[in-house]
Structures are given as structure tokens and as C-alpha cells.
PDB file of C-alpha atoms in Angstrom:
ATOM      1  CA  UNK A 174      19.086   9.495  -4.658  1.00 59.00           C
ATOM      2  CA  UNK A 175      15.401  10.230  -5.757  1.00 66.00           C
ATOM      3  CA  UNK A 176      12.868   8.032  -3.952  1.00 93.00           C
ATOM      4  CA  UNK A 177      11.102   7.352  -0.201  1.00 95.00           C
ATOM      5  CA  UNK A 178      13.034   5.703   2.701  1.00 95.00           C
ATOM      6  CA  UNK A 179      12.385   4.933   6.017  1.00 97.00           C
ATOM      7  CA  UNK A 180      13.937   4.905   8.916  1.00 96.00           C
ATOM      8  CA  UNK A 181      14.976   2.914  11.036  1.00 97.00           C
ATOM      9  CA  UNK A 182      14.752  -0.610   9.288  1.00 96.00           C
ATOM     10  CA  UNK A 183      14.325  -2.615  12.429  1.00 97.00           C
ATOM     11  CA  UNK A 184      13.571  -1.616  15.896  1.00 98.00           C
ATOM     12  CA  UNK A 185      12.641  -3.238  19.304  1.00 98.00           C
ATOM     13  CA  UNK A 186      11.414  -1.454  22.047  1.00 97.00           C
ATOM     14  CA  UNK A 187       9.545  -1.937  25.220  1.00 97.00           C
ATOM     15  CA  UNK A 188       6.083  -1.151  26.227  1.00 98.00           C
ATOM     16  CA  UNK A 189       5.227   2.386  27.454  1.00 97.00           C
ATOM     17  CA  UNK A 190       8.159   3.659  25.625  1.00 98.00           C
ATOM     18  CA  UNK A 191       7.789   6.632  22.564  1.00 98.00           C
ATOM     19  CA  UNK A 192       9.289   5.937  19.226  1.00 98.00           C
ATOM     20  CA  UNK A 193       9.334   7.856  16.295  1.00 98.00           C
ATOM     21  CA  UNK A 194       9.514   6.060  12.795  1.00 98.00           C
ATOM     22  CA  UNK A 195      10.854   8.117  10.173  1.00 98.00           C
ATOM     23  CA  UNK A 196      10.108   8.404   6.552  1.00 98.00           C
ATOM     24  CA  UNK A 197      11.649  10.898   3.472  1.00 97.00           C
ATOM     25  CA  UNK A 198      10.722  11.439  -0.181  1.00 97.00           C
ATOM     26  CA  UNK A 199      12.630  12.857  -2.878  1.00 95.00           C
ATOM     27  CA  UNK A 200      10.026  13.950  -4.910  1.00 91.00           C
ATOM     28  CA  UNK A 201       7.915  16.710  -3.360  1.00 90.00           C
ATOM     29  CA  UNK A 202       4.882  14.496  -3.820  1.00 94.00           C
ATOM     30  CA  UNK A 203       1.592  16.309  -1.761  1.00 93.00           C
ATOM     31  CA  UNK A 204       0.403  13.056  -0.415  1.00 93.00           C
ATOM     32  CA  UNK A 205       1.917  10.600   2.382  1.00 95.00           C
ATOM     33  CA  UNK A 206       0.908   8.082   4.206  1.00 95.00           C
ATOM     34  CA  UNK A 207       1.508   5.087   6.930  1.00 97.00           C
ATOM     35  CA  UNK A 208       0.597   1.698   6.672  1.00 96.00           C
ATOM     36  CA  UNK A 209       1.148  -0.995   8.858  1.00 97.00           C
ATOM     37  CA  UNK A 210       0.595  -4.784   7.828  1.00 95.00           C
ATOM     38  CA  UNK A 211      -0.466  -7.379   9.982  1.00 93.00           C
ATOM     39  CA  UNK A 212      -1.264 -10.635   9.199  1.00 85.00           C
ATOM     40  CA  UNK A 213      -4.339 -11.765   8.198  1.00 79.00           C
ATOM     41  CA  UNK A 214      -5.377  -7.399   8.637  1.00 81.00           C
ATOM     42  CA  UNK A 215      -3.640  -6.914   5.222  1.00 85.00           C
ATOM     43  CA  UNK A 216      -2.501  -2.979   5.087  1.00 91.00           C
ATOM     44  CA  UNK A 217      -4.345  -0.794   6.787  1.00 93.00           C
ATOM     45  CA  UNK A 218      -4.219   3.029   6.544  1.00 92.00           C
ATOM     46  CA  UNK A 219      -3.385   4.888  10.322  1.00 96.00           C
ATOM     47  CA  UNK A 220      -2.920   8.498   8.979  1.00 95.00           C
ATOM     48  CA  UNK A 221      -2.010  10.120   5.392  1.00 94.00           C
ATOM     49  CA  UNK A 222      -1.977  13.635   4.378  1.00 94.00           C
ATOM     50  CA  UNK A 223      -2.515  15.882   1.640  1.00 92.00           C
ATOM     51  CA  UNK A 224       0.342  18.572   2.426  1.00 93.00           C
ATOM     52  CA  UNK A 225       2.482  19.957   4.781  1.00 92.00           C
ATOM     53  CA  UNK A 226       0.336  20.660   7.943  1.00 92.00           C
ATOM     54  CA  UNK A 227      -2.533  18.392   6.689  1.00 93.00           C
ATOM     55  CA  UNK A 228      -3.039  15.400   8.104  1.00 95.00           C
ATOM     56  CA  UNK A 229      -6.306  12.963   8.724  1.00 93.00           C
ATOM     57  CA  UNK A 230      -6.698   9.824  10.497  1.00 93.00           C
ATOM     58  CA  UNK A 231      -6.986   6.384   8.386  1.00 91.00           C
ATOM     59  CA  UNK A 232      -8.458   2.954   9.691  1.00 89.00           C
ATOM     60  CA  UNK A 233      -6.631   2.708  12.735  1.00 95.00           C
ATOM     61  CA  UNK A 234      -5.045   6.012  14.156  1.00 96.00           C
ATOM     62  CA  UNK A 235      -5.704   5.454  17.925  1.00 97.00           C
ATOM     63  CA  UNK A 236      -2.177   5.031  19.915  1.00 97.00           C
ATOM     64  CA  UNK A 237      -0.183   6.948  16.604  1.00 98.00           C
ATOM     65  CA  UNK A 238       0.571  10.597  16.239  1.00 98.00           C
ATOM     66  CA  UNK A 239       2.043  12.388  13.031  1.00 97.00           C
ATOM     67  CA  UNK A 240       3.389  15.643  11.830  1.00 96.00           C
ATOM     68  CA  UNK A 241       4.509  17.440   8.407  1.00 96.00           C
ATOM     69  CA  UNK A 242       6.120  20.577   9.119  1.00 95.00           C
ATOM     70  CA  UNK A 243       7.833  19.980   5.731  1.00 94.00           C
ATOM     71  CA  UNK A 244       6.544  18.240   2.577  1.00 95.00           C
ATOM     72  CA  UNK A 245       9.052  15.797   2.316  1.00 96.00           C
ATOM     73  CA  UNK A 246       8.781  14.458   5.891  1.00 97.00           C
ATOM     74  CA  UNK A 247       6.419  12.131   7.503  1.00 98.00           C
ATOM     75  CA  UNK A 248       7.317  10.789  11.285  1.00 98.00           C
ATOM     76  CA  UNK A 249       4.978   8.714  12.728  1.00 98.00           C
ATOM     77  CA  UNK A 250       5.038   8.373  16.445  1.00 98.00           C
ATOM     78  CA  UNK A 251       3.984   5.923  18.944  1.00 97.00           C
ATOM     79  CA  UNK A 252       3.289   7.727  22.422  1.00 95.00           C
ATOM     80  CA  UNK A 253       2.976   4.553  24.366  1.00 97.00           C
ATOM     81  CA  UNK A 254       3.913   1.926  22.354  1.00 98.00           C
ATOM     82  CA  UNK A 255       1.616  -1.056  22.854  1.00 98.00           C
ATOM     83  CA  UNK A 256       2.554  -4.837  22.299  1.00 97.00           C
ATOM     84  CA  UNK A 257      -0.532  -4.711  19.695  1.00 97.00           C
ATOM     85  CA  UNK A 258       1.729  -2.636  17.923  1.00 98.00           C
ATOM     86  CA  UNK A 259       4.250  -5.051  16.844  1.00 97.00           C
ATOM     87  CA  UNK A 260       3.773  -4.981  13.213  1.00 97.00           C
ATOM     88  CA  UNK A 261       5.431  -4.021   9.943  1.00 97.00           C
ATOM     89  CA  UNK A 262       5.043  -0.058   8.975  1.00 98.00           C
ATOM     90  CA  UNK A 263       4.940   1.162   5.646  1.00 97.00           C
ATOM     91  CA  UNK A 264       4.954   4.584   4.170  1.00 97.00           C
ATOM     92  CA  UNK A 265       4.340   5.946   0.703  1.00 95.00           C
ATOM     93  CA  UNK A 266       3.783   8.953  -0.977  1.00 95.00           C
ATOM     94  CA  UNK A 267       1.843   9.695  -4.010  1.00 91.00           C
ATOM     95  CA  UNK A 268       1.718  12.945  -6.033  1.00 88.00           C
ATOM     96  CA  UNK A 269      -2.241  14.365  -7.748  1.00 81.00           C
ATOM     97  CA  UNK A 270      -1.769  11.665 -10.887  1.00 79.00           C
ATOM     98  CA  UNK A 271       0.852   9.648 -10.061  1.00 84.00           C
ATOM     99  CA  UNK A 272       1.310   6.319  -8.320  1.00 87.00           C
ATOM    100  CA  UNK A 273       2.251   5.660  -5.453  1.00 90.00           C
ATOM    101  CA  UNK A 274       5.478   4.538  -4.189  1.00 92.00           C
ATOM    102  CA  UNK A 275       6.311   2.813  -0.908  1.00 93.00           C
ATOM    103  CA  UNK A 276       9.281   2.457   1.526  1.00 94.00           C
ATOM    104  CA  UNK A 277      10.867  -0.869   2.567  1.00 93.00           C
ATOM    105  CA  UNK A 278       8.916  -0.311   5.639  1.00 95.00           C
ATOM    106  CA  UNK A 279      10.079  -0.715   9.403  1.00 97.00           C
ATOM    107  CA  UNK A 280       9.839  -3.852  11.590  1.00 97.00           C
ATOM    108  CA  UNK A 281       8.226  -2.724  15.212  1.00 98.00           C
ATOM    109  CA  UNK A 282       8.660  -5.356  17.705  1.00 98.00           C
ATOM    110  CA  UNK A 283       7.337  -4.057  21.002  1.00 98.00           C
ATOM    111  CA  UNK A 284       8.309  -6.022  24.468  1.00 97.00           C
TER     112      UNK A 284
ATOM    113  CA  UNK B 132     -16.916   2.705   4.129  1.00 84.00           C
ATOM    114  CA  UNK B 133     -15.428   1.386   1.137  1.00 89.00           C
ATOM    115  CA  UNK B 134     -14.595  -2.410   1.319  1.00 92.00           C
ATOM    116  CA  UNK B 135     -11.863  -3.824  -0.811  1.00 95.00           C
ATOM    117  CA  UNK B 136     -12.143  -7.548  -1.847  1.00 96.00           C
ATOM    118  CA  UNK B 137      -9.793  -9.869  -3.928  1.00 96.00           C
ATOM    119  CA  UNK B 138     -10.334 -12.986  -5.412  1.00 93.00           C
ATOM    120  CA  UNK B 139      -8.683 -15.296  -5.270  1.00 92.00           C
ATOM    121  CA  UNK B 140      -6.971 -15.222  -2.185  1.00 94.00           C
ATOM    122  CA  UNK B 141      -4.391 -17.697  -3.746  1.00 95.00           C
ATOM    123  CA  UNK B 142      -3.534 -18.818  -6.913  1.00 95.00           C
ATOM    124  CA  UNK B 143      -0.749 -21.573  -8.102  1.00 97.00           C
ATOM    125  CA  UNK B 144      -0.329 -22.300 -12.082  1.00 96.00           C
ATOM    126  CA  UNK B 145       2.039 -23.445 -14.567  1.00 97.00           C
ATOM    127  CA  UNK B 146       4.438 -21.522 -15.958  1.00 97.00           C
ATOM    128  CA  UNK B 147       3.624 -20.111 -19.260  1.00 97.00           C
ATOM    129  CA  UNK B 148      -0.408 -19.758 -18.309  1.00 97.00           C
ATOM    130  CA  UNK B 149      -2.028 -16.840 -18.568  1.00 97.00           C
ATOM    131  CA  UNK B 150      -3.650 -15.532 -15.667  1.00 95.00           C
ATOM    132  CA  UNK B 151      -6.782 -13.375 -14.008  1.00 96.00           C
ATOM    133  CA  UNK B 152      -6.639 -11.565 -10.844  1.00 97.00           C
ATOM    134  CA  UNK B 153      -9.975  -9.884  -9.257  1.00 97.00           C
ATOM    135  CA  UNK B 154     -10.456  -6.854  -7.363  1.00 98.00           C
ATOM    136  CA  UNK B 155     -13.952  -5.586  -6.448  1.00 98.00           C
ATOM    137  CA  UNK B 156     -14.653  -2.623  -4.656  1.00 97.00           C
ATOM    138  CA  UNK B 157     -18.181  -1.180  -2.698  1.00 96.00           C
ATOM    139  CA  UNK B 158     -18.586   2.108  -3.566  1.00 92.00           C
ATOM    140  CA  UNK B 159     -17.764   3.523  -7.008  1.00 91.00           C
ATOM    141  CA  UNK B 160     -16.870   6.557  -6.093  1.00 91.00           C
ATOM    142  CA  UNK B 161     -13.076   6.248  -6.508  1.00 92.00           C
ATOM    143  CA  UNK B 162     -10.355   8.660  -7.612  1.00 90.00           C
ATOM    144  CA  UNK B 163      -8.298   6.004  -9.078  1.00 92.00           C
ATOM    145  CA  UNK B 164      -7.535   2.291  -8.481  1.00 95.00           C
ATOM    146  CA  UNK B 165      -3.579   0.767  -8.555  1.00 95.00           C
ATOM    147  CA  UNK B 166      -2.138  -2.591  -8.342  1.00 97.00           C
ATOM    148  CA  UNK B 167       0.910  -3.677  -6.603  1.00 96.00           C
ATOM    149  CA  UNK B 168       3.497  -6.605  -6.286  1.00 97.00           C
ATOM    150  CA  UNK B 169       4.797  -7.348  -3.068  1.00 95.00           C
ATOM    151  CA  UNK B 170       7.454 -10.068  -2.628  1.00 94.00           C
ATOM    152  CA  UNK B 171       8.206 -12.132   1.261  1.00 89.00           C
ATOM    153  CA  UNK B 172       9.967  -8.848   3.631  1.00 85.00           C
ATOM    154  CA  UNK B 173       9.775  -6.520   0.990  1.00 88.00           C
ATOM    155  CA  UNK B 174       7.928  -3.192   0.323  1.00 89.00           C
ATOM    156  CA  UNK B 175       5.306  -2.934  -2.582  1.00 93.00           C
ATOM    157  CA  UNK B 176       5.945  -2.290  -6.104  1.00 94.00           C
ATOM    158  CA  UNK B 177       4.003  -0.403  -7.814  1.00 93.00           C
ATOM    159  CA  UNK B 178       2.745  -2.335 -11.424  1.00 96.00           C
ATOM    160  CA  UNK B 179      -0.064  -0.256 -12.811  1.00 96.00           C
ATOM    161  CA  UNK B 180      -1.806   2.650 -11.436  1.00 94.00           C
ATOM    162  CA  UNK B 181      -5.572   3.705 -13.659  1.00 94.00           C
ATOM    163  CA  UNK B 182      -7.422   6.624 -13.422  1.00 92.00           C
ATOM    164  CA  UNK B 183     -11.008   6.987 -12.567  1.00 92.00           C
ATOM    165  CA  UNK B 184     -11.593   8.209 -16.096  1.00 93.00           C
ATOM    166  CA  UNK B 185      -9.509   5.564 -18.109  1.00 94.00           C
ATOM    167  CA  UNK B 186     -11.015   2.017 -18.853  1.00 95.00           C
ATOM    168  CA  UNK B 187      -7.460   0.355 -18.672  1.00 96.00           C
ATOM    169  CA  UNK B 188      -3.816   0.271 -19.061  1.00 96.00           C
ATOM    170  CA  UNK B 189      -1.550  -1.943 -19.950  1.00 97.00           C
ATOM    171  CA  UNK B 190       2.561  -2.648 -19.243  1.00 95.00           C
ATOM    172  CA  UNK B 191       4.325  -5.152 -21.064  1.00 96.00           C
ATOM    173  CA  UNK B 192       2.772  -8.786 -19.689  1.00 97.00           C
ATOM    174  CA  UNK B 193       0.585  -6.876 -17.749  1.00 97.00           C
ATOM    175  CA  UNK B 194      -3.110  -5.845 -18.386  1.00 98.00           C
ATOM    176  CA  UNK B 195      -5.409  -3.879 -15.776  1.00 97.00           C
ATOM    177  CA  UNK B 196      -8.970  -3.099 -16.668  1.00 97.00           C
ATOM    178  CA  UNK B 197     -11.516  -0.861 -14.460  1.00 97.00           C
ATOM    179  CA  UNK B 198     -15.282  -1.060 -14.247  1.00 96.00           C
ATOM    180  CA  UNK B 199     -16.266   1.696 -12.102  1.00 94.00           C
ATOM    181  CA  UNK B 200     -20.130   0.477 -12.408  1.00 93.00           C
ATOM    182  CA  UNK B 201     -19.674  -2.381 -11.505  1.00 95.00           C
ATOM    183  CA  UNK B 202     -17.140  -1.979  -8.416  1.00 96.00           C
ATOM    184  CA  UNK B 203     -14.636  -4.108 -10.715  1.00 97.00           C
ATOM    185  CA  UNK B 204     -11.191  -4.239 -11.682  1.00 98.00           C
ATOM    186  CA  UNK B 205      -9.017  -7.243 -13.132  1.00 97.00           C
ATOM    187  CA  UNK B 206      -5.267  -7.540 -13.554  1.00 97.00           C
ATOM    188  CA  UNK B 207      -4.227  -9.860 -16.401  1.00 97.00           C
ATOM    189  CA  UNK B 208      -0.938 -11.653 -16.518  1.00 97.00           C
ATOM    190  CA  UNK B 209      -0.007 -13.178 -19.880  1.00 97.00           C
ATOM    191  CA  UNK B 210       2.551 -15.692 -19.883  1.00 97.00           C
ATOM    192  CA  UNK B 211       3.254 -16.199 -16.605  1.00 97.00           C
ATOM    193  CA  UNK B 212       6.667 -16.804 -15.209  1.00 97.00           C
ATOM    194  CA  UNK B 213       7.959 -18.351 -12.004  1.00 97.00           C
ATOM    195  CA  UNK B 214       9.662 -14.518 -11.438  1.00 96.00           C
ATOM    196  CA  UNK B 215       6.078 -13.635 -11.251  1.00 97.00           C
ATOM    197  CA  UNK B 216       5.693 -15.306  -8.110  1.00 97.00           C
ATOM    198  CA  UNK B 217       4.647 -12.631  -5.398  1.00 97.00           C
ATOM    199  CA  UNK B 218       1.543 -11.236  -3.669  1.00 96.00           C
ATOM    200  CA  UNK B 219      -0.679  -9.157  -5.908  1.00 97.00           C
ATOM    201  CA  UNK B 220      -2.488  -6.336  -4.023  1.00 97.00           C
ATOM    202  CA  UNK B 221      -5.290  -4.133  -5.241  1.00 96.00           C
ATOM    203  CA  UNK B 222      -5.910  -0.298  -3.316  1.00 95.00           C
ATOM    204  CA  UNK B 223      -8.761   2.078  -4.621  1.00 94.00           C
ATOM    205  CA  UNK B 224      -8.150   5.686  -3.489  1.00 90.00           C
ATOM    206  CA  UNK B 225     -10.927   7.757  -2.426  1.00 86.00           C
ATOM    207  CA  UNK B 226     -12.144  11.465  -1.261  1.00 77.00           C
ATOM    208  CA  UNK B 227      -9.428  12.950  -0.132  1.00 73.00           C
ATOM    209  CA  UNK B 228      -7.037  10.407  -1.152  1.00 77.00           C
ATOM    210  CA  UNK B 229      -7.937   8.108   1.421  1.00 83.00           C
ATOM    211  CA  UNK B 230      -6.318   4.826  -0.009  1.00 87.00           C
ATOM    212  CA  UNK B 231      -8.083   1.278   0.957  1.00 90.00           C
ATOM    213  CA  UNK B 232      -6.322  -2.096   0.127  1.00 93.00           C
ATOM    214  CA  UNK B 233      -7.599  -5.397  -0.597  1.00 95.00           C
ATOM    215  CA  UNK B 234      -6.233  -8.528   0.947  1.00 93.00           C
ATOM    216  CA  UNK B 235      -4.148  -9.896  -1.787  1.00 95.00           C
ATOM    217  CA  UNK B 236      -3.880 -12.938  -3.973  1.00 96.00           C
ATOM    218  CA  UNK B 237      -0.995 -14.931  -3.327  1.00 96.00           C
ATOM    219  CA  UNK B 238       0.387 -15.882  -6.682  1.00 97.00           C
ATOM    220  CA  UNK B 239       2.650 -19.119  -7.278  1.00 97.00           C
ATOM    221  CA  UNK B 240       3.738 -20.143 -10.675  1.00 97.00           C
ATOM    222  CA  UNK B 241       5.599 -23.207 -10.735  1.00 96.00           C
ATOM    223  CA  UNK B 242       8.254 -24.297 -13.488  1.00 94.00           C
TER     224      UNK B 242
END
């Protein structure tokens, strides 16, 4: 099925520890990007990039890592997840003049 | 740094009014500017995405208008129904397809 998902939906882990949120789109669109949403922060951009092997750092990138070895692909990983980074993550991907579309987004609780 | 506001922050009305939402950005130099729905838990949809060269566009009930000049963009929604009941996000994309959100207006139409 055409479209962006994310993986996994919900996950809890505990501080210190690495996790790796996934995300996948169907459409060979050249940019991607991760969001999380906090309340009363809104959505705020940690990383996006333009292609595969592009990537730049958003509003808040400190603490997150990401990779596109392939265009369709988009992990973001925590090295040391932090309780500060409890929050809802959203990715999306947009192509040159279209709009963009987002996943259902991940829930990070971190213990 | 591009700053993203939305006015207002929330909004209640009876059904069947027709309805303005604001978006005003800082700095005019924007590669296009796209507004989304997002309902409690969910992801964003996208509702109507305008390019830096187009004035507005329009999708059934829905009207968006952009004033790059001015740092303004409004979302009209004619007829309002209590379906249309969601948060209503504005996000301006810049150089390099950095994308910036605004905070939302919290829509509720009662019936």
C-alpha cells in the first residue's frame, strides 16, 4: 500500500537505553522529516532531509541521530534516551511540489 | 529564525457558521505555506498545501489565501460542521525545506 508508516506505534523504554524509531514511504518523495509534539511546544522539527545521504538538523536535534542510506527510509535514533524525551514522534515526507504527508506517529515513553 | 503564529488559539461556533483561521509568519521568504487537520491521537492531514507563487487555493468548504508581504495566510471554512471539529495547524517551509509550524487553533463546532 502507497503511503508513510511508522514504526513501532507505541514504545516504552528506560533511560540510557538506544531506540530506533522507524519510518517508510511509498512514494520516493526527496524530502523527510521527524517531528515530535509536545504539549504546549506544538511540533517541532529535530532533523529532515533532502535525499538519501542528506540530512540537517531542525529545532531540536541534540540527543537524536538519523540516517538515509535509501530514499524511502528514515530511522531516527535516540542514543541515550532521556526522560525529556517522552513525547509523540512524527514523520513525513514531502516531494519538490507536493504536500506533505505524515505518519500516525510513535508514542515514546521513557522511564 | 522564522516564527510561526496562529490566531486564535481556540475557536468554538455554531454549526453552519462560517469561519476564519489566521496564520502569520516573520520572514517572507517562504517556499510554500500548507495547512493541516489534526484530530485527538492522530497524525495530521494534510487540507491545502499553496505555493509561494499562487495567491490561494481552494478545496470544496475550504479556502486558503497567502500574503507573502504581509507574513499572512488565512484558512476559510464555509459552513462549518461539527465533523469539522479538530486542531487546525499552519507550517511555512523554508530554504532548504526547513518546515516551521504554528501552534494551532483548536476548532469546536457545536450542533
Amino acid at each position: 500500500d502507497a503511503g508513510i508508516t511508522q514504526s513501532p506505534r507505541y514504545k516504552i523504554t528506560e533511560t540510557g537505553r538506544q531506540v530506533t524509531l522507524m519510518c517508510h514511504q511509498t512514494w520516493s518523495h526527496s524530502y523527510m522529516f521527524w517531528y515530535r509534539q509536545d504539549l504546549g511546544h506544538g511540533l517541532r522539527l529535530i532533523y529532515y532531509s533532502a535525499a538519501a545521504d542528506i540530512t540537517d538538523k531542525g529545532e531540536v536535534p541534540d540527543g537524536y541521530v538519523v540516517s538515509r542510506s535509501k530514499t524511502e527510509n528514515f530511522p531516527l535514533t535516540l542514543e541515550s534516551a532521556t526522560r525529556s524525551q517522552t513525547s509523540v514522534y512524527f514523520c513525513a515526507s514531502q516531494g519538490d511540489i507536493t504536500e506533505a504527508f505524515f505518519g500516525q506517529g510513535t508514542r515514546l515513553t521513557v522511564v | 529564525k522564522q516564527e510561526v503564529t496562529q490566531i486564535p488559539a481556540a475557536l468554538s461556533v455554531p454549526e453552519g457558521e462560517n469561519l476564519v483561521l489566521n496564520c502569520s509568519f516573520t520572514d517572507s521568504a517562504i517556499y510554500n505555506l500548507q495547512w493541516f487537520r489534526q484530530d485527538p491521537g492522530k497524525g495530521l492531514t494534510s487540507l491545502l498545501l499553496i505555493q509561494s507563487s499562487q495567491r490561494e487555493q481552494t478545496s470544496g468548504r475550504l479556502n486558503a489565501s497567502l500574503d507573502k508581504s504581509s507574513g499572512r495566510s488565512t484558512l476559510y471554512i464555509a459552513a462549518s460542521q461539527p465533523g469539522d471539529s479538530a486542531t487546525y495547524l499552519c507550517a511555512v517551509v523554508t530554504g532548504g525545506f526547513k518546515t516551521i509550524f504554528g501552534a494551532g487553533t483548536r476548532l469546536f463546532v457545536k450542533a
